[in-house]
Short mmCIF file of N, CA and C in Angstrom, two decimals:
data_model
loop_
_atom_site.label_atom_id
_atom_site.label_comp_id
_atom_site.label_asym_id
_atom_site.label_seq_id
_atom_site.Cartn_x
_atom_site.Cartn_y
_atom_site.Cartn_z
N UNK A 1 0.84 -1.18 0.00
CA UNK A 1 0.00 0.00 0.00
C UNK A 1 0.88 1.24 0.00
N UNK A 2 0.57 2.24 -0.88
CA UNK A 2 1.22 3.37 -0.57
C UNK A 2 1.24 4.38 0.61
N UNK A 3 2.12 5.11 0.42
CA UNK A 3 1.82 5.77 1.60
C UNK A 3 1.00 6.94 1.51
N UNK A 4 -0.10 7.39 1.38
CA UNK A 4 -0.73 8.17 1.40
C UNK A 4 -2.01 8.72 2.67
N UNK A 5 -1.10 10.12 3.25
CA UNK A 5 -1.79 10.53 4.55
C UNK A 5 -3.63 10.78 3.92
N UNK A 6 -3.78 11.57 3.26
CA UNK A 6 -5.45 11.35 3.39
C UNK A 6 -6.23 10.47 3.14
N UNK A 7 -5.66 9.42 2.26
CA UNK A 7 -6.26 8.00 2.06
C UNK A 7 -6.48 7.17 3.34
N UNK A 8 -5.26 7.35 4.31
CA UNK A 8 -5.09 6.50 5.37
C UNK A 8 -6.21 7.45 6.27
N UNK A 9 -5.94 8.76 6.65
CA UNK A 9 -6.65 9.18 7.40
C UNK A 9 -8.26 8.59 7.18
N UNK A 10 -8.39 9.08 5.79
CA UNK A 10 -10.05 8.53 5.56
C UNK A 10 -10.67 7.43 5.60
N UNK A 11 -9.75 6.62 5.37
CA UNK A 11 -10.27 4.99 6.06
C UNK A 11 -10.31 5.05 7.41
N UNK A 12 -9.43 5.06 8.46
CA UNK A 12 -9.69 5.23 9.75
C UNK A 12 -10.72 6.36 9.96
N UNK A 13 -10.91 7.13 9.77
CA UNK A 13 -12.47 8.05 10.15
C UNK A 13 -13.65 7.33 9.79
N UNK A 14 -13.18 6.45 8.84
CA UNK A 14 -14.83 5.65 8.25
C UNK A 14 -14.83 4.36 9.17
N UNK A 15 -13.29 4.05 9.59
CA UNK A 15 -13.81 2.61 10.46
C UNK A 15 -14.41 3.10 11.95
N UNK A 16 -14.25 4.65 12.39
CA UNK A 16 -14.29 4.68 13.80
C UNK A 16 -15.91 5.01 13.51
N UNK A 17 -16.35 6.02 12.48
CA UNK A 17 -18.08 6.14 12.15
C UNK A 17 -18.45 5.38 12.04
N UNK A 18 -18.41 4.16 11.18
CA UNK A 18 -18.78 2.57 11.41
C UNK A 18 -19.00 1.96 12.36
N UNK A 19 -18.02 2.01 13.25
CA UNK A 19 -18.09 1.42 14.56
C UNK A 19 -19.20 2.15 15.56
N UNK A 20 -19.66 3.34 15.25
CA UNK A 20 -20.70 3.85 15.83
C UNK A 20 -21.95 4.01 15.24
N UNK A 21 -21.79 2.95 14.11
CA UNK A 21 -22.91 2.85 13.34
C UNK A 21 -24.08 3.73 13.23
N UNK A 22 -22.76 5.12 12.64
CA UNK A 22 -23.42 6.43 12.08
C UNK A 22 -22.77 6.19 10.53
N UNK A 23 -24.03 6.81 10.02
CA UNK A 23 -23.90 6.97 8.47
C UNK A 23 -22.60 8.56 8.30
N UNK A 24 -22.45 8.59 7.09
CA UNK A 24 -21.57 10.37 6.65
C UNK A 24 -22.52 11.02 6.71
N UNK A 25 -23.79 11.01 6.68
CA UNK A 25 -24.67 12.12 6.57
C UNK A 25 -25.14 12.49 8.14
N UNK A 26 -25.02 11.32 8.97
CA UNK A 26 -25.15 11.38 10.57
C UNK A 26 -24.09 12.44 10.92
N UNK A 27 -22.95 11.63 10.37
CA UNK A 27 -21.64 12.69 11.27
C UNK A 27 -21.37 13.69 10.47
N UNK A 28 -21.84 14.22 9.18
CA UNK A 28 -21.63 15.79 8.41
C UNK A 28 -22.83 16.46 9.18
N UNK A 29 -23.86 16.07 9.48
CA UNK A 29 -25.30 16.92 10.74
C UNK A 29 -25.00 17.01 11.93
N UNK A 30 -24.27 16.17 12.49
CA UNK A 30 -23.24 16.41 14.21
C UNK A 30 -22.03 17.32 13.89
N UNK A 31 -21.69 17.08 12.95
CA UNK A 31 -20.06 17.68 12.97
C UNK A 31 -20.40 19.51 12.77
N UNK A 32 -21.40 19.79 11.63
CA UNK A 32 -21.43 21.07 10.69
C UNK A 32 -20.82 20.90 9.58
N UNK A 33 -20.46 19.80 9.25
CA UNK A 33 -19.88 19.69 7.84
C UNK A 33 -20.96 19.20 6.62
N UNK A 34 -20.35 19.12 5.83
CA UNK A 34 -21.50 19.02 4.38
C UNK A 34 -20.77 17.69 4.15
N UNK A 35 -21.97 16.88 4.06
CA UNK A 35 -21.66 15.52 3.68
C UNK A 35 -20.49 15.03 2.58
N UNK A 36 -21.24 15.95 1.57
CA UNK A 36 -20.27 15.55 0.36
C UNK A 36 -18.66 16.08 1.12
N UNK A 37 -18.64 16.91 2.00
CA UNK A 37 -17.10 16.95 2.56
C UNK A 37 -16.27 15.84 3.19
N UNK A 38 -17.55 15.39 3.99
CA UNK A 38 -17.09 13.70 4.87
C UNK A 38 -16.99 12.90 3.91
N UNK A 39 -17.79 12.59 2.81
CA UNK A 39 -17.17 11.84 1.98
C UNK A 39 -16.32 11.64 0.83
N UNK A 40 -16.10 13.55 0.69
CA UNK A 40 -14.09 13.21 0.07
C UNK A 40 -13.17 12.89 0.83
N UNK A 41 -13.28 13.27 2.53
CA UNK A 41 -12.29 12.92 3.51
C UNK A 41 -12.25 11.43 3.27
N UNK A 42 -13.11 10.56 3.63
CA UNK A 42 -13.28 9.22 3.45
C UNK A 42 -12.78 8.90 2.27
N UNK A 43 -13.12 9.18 1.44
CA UNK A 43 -12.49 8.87 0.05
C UNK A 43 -10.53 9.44 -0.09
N UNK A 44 -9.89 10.01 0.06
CA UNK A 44 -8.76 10.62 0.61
C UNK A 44 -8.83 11.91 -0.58
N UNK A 45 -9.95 12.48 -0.53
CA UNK A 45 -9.96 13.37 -1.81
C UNK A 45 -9.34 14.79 -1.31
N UNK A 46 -9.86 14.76 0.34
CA UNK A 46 -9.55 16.14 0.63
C UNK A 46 -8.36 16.08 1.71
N UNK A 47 -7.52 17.59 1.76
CA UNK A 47 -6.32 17.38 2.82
C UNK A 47 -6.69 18.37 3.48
N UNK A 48 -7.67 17.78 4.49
CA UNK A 48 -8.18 18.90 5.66
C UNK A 48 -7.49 19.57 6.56
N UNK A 49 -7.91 20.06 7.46
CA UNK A 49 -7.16 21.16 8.40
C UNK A 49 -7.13 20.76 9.61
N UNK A 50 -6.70 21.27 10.33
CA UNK A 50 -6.34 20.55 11.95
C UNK A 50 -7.33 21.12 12.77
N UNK A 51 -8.35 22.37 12.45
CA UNK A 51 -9.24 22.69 12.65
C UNK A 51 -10.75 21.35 12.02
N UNK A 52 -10.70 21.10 11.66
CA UNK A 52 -11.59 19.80 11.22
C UNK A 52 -10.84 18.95 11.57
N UNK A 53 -10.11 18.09 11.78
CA UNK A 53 -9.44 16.93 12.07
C UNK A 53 -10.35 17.15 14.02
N UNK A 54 -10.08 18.50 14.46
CA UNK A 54 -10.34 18.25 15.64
C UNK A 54 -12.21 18.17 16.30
N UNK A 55 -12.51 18.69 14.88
CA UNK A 55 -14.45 19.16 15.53
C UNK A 55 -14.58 17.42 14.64
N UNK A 56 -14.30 16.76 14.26
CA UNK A 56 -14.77 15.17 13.58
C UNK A 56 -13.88 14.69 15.14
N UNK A 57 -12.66 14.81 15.52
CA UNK A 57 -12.86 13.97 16.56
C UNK A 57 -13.61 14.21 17.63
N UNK A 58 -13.67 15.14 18.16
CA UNK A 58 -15.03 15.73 19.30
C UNK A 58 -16.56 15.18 19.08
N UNK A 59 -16.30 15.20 17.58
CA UNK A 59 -18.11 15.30 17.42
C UNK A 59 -17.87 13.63 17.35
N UNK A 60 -17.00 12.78 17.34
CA UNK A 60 -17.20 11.27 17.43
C UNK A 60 -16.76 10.66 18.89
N UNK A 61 -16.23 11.79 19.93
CA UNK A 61 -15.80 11.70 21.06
C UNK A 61 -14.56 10.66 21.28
N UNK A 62 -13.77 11.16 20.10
CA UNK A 62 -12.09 10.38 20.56
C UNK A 62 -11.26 11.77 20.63
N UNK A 63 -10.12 11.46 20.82
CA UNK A 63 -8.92 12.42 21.07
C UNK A 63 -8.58 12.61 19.88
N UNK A 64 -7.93 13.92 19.09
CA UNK A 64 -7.39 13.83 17.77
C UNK A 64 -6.55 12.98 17.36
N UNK A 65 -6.05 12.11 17.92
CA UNK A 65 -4.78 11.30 17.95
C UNK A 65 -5.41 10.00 17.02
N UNK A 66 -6.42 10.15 17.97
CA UNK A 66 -7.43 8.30 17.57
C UNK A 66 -7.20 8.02 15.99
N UNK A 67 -7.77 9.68 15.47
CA UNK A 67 -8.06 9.53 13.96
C UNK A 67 -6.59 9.57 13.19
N UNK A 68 -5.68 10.05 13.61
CA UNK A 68 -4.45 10.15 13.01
C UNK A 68 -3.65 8.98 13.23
N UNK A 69 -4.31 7.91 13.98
CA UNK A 69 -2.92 6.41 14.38
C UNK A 69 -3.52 4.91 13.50
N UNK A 70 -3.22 5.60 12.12
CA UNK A 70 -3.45 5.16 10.63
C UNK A 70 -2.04 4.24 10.46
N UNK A 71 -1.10 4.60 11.20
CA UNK A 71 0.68 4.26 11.06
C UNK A 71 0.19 3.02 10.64
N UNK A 72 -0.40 2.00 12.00
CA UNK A 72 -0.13 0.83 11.71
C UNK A 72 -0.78 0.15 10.49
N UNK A 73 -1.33 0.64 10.42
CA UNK A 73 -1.97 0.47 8.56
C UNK A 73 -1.14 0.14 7.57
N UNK A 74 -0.21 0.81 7.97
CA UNK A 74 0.82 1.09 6.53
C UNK A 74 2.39 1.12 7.21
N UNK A 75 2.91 -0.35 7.04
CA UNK A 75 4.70 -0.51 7.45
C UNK A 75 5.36 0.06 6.30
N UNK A 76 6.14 0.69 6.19
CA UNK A 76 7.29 0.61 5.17
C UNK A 76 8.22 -0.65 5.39
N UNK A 77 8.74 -0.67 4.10
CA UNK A 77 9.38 -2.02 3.71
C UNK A 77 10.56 -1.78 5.24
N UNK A 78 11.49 -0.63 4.53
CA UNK A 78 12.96 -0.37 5.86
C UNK A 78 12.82 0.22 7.15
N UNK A 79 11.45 -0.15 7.43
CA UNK A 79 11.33 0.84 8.73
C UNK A 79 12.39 -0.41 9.78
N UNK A 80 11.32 -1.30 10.19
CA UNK A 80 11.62 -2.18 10.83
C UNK A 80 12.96 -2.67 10.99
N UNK A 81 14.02 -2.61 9.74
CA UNK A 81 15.30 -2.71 10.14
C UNK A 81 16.04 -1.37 10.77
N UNK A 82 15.78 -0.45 10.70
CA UNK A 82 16.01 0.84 10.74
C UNK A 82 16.18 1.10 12.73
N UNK A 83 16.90 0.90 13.03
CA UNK A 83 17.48 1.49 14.72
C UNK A 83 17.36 3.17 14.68
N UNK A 84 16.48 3.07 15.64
CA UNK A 84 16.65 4.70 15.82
C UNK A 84 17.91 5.27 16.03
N UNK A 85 18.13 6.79 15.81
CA UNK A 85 19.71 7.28 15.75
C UNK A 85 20.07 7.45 17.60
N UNK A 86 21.50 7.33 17.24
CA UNK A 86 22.09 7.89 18.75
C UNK A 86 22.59 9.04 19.08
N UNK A 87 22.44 9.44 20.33
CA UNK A 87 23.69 10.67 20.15
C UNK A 87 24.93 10.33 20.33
N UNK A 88 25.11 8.92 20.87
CA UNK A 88 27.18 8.74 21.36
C UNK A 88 28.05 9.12 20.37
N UNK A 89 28.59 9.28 21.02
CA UNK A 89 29.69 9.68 19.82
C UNK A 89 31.07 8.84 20.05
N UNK A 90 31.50 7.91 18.79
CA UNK A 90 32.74 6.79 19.25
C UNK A 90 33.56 7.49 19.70
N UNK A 91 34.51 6.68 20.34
CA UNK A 91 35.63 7.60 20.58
C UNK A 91 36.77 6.89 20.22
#
C-alpha cells in the first residue's frame, strides 16, 4: 500500500463512524460539515485542516490522535530494520 496521509486518514475516520454505526450524513449533521465533505475525507480526496481533524474527533468523542494512528496500517518495507539514531559519539 502506498503511503498516502489522506487516504489513510479517511479509512480510519470511516472505520471509527462505522463502529458507531453512524452513516456520513449522521456525522456531516453532528459535525457542521457538508456531507459531500465527509465523503471526500473518506475517500482521501480532501487534505483537511487541523481545525476539522479536531471538531470530527469531538463530534465522534475520541482524542485527535485516535483519527491520526493510521501508522499501523501502513509498514514501510525499511522501517523495521532501521534502529533509531544515537547521540554517542565513538571515541
Amino acid at each position: 500500500m502506498e503511503y498516502n496521509p489522506p487516504t489513510l486518514f479517511g479509512a480510519r475516520l470511516a472505520t471509527i463512524r462505522k463502529a458507531r454505526g453512524w452513516s456520513q450524513e449522521l456525522l456531516a449533521l453532528k459535525s457542521g460539515l457538508a456531507r459531500s465533505y465527509v465523503g471526500g475525507i473518506e475517500r482521501g480526496q480532501r487534505n483537511l485542516s487541523l481545525i476539522n481533524i479536531c471538531v470530527l474527533a469531538h463530534t465522534l468523542g475520541v482524542p485527535p490522535k485516535e483519527l491520526l494512528d493510521f501508522l499501523p496500517a501502513y509498514a514501510a518495507p525499511d522501517d523495521s530494520a532501521k534502529e533509531p539514531p544515537t547521540d554517542q559519539k565513538s571515541e
